[in-house]
CSV table of C-alpha atoms in Angstrom, one decimal:
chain,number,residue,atom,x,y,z
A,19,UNK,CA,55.4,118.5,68.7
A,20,UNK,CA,55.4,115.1,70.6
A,21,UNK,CA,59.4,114.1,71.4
A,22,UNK,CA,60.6,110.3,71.9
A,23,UNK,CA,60.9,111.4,75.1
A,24,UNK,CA,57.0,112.2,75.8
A,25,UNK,CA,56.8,108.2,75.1
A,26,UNK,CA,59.9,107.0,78.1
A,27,UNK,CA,58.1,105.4,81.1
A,28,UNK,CA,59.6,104.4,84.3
A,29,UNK,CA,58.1,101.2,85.9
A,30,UNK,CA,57.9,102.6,89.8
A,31,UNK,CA,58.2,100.4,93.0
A,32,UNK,CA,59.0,100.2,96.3
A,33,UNK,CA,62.8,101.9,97.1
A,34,UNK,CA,64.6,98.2,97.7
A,35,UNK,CA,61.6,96.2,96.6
A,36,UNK,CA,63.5,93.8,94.3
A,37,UNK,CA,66.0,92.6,97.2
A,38,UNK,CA,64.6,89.0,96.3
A,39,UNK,CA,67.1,89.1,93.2
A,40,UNK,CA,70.3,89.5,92.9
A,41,UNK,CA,71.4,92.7,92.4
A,42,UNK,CA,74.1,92.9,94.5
A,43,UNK,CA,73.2,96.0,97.4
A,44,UNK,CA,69.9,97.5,98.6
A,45,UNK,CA,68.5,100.2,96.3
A,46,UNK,CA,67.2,103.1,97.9
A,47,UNK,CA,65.5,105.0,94.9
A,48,UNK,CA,62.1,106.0,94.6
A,49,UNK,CA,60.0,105.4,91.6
A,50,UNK,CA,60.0,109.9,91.4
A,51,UNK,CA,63.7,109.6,91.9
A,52,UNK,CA,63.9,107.0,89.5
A,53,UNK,CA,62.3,109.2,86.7
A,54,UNK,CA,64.1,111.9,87.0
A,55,UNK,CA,67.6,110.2,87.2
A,56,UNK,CA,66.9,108.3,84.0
A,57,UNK,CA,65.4,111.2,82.2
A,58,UNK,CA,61.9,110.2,81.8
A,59,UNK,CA,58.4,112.2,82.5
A,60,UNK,CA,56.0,109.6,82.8
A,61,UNK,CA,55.2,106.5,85.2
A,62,UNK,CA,53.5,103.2,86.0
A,63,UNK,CA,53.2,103.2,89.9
A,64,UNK,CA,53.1,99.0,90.2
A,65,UNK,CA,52.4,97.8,93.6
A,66,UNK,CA,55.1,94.9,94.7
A,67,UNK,CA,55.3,92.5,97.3
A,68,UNK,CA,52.3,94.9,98.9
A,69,UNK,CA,53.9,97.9,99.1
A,70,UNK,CA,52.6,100.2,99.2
A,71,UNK,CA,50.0,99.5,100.5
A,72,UNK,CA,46.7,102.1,100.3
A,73,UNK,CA,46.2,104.9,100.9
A,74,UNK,CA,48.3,106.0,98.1
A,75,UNK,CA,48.2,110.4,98.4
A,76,UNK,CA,52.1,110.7,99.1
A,77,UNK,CA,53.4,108.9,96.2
A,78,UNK,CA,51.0,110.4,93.9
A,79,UNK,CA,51.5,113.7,95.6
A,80,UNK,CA,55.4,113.3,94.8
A,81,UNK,CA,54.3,111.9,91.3
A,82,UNK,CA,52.7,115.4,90.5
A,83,UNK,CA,55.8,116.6,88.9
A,84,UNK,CA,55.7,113.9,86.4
A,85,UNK,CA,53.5,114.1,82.9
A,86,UNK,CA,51.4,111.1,83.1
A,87,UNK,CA,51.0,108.3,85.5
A,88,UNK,CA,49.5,104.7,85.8
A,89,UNK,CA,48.6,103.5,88.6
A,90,UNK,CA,48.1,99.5,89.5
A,91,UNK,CA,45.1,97.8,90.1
A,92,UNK,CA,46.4,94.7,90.7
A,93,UNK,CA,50.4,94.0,91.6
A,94,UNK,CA,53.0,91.8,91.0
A,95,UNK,CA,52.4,88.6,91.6
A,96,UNK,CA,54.0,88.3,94.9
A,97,UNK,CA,51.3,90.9,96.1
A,98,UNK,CA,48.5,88.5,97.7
A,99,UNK,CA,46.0,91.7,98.8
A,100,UNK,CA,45.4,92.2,95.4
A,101,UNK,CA,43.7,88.9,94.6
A,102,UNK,CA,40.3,89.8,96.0
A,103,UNK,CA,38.9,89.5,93.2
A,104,UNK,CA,38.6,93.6,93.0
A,105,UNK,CA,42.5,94.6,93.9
A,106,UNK,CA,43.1,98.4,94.5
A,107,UNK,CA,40.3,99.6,92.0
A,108,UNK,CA,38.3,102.0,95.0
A,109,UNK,CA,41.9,103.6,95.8
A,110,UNK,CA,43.0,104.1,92.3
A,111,UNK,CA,39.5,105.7,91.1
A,112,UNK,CA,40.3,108.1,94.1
A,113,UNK,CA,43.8,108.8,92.9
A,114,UNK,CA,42.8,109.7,89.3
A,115,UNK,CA,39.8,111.6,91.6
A,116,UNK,CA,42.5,113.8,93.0
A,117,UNK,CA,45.5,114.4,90.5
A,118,UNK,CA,44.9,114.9,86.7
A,119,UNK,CA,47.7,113.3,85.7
A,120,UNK,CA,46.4,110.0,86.7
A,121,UNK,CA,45.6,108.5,83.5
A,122,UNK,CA,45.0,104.6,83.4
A,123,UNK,CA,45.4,101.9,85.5
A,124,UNK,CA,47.5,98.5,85.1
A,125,UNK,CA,46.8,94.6,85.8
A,126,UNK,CA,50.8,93.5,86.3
A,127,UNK,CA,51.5,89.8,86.5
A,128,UNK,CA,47.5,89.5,85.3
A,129,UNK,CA,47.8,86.7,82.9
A,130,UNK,CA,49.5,83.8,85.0
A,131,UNK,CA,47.0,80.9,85.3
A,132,UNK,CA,46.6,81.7,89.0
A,133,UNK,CA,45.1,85.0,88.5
A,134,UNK,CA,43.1,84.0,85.9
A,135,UNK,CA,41.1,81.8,88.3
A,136,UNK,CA,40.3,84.9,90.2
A,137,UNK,CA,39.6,87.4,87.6
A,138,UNK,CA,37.8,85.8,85.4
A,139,UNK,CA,37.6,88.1,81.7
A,140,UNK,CA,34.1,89.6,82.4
A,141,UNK,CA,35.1,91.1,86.0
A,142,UNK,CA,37.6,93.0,84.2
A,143,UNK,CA,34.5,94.9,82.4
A,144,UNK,CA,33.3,95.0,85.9
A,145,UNK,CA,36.3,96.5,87.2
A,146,UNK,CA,36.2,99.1,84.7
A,147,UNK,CA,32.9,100.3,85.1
A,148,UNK,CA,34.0,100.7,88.6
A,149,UNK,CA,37.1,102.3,88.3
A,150,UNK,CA,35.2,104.8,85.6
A,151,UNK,CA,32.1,105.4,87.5
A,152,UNK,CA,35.0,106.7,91.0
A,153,UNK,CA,37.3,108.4,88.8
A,154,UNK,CA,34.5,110.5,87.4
A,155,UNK,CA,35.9,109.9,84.1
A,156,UNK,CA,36.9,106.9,81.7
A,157,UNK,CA,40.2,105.6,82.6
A,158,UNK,CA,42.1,103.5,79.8
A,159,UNK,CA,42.9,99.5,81.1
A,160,UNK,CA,46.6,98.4,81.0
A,161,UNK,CA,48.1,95.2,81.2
A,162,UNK,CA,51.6,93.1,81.1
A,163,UNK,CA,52.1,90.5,78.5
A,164,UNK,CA,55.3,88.5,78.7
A,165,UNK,CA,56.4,86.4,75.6
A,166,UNK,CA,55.8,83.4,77.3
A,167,UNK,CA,52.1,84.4,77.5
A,168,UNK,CA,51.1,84.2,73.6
A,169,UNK,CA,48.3,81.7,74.1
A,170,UNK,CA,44.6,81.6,73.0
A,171,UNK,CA,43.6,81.3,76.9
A,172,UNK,CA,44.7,85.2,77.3
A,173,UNK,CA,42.9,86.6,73.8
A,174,UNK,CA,39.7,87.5,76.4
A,175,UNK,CA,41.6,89.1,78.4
A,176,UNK,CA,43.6,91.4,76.1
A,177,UNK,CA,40.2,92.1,74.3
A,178,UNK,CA,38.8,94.0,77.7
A,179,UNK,CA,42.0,96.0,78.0
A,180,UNK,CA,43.2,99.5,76.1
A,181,UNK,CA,46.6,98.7,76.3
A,182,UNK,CA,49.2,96.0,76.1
A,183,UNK,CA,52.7,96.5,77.4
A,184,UNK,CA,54.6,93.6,76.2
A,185,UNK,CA,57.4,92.2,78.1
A,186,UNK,CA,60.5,89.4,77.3
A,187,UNK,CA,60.7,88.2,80.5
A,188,UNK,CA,64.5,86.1,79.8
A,189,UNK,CA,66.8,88.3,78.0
A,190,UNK,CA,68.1,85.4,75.7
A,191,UNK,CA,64.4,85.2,74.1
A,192,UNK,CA,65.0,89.0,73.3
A,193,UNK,CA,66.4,87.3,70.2
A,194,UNK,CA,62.7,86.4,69.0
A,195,UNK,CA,61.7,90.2,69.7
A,196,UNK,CA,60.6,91.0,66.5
A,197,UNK,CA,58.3,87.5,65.8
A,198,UNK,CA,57.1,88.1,69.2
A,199,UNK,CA,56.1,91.8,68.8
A,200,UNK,CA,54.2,90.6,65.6
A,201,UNK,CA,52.0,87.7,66.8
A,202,UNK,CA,51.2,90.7,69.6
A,203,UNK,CA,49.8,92.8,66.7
A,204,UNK,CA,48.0,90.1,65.6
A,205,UNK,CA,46.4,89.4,69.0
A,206,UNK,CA,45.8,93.5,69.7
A,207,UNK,CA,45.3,95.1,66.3
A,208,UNK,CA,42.9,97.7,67.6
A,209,UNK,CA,45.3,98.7,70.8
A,210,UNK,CA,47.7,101.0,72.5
A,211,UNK,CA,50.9,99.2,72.7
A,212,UNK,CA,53.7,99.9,74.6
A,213,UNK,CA,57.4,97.5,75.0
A,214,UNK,CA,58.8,97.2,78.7
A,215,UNK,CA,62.9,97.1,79.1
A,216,UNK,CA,64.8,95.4,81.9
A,217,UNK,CA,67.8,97.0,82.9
A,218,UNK,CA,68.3,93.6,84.8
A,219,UNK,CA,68.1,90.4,83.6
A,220,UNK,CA,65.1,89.2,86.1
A,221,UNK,CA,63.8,85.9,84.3
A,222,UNK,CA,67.4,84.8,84.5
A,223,UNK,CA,68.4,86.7,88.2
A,224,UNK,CA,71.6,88.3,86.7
A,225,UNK,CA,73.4,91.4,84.8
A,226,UNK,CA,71.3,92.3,81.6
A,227,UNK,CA,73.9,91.7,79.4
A,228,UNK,CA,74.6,95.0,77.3
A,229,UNK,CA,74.2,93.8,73.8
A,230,UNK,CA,70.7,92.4,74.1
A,231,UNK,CA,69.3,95.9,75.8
A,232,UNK,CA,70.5,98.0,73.1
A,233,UNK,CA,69.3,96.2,70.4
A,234,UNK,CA,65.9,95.9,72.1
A,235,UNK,CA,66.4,99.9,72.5
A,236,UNK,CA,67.3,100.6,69.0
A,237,UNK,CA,64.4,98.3,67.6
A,238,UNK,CA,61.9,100.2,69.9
A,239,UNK,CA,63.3,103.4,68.7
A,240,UNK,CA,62.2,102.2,65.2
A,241,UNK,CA,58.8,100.9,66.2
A,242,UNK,CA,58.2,104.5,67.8
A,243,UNK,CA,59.2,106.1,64.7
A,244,UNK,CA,57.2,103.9,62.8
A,245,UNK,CA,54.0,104.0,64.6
A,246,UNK,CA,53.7,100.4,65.2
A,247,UNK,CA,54.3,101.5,69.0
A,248,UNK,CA,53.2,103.7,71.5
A,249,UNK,CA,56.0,103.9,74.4
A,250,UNK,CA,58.7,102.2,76.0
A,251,UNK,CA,58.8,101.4,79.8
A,252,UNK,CA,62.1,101.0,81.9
A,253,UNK,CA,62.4,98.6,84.6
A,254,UNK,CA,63.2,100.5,87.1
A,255,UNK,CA,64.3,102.8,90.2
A,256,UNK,CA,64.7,99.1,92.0
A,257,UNK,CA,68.4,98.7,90.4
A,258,UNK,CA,69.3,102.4,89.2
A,259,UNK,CA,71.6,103.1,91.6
A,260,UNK,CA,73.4,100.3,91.8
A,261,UNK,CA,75.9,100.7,89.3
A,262,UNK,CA,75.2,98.8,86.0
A,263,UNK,CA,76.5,99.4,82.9
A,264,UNK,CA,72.6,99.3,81.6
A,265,UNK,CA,71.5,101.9,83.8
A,266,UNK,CA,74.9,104.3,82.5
A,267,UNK,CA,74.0,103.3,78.8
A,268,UNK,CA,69.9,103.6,78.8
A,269,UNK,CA,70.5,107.4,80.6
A,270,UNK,CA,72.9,108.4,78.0
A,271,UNK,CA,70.6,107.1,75.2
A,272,UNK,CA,67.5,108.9,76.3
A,273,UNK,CA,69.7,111.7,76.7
A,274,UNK,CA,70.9,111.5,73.2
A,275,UNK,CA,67.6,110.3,70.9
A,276,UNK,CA,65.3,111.9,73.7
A,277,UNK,CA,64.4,114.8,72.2
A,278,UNK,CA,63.7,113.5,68.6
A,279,UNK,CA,60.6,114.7,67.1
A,280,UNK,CA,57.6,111.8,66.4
């Protein structure tokens, strides 16, 4: 039987790789590390700021001990490499190639006007049929969508993708979580949806205050049970160590609703 736990995700970067914010020291946690501290089995290996950069066998090596892992096709938006047009497709297919758990890749940062002038919808059918025909097998399409992203311009977009991991980039619009998650729904009702969780206040470059993460927790926890969604993805080994109260709360949590059946 599936656990709550089977649906936790760690979003993996870079040890240090958020030093651009303010998060007071200089992480040095792996994405691995990262999973394994926060009690999770699964992970999306995002590249940030073009690290790293391919080839990619010692992270997914270390990420053989985890259950199921995503690998990115194209970065954040600070990672320029990927906007050839084709970003890390060739090194991903090689990935899934090479370790089983391998199971999808992601577009993060995807649906900003810039990087919609250099992949247009229909490459993303092309980068599929790539990444497919070098993984020797169909691998599903993943993508970030931020609340601030709910426009017509994206719907092509989201309609070449297998699933949508939703993200409220400002912690104060976490108050419109529920309206947002809906008009979501309406724009992916055939999808795999998963919810990502800051345990840092990025869109603001501060504390996540307390409150507003474990109300978002509480509501995923009910959309899991419900079926309306598929996961939950933590944001990440970049600021577990450091000491915030977010980090302390989210590992007890896991710990405590982990193991509920779905």
């Amino acid at each position: 039987m599936k656990t709550v736990r089977d649906r936790f995700w760690i979003w993996g970067q870079e040890a240090n790789s958020h030093n651009m914010y303010a998060l007071g020291g200089s992480s040095k946690m792996t994405a691995v590390e990262g999973a394994y501290y926060l009690g999770v089995p699964n992970c999306c290996r995002v590249v940030m700021a073009d690290k790293p950069r391919p080839p990619f066998d010692q992270d997914s090596m270390a990420m053989d001990s985890l259950d199921r892992v995503v690998w990115s096709i194209v970065g954040s938006g600070g990672s320029t490499s990927n906007d050839d047009g084709w970003g890390d497709v060739d090194e991903v297919a090689r990935q899934a190639r090479n370790h089983p758990n391998v199971e999808g890749a992601i577009f993060d940062d995807f649906l900003s006007e810039h990087r919609r002038r250099i992949f247009p919808p229909e490459r993303v059918g092309d980068i599929r049929h790539r990444l497919d025909t070098g993984a020797g097998r169909p691998l599903p399409l993943w993508v970030v969508l931020y609340e601030h992203e709910l426009i017509p311009a994206v719907q092509p977009y989201l309609d070449e993708c297998d699933v949508i991991t939703f993200w409220t980039w400002r912690s104060e619009h976490l108050a419109d979580l529920a309206a947002n998650y809906a008009t979501v729904r309406e724009m992916t009702p055939d999808k795999r949806r998963l919810m990502g969780v800051y345990l840092f206040d990025y869109g603001n470059n501060c504390p996540m205050p307390l409150d507003r993460l474990q109300r978002q927790c509480e509501q995923g926890l009910q959309w899991l049970g419900e079926g309306s969604l598929d996961g939950m993805i933590f944001c990440s080994n970049c600021c577990a160590d450091l000491g915030f109260e977010t980090v302390a709360w989210v590992r007890r949590w896991i710990a405590e609703v982990g193991s509920t059946p779905l």
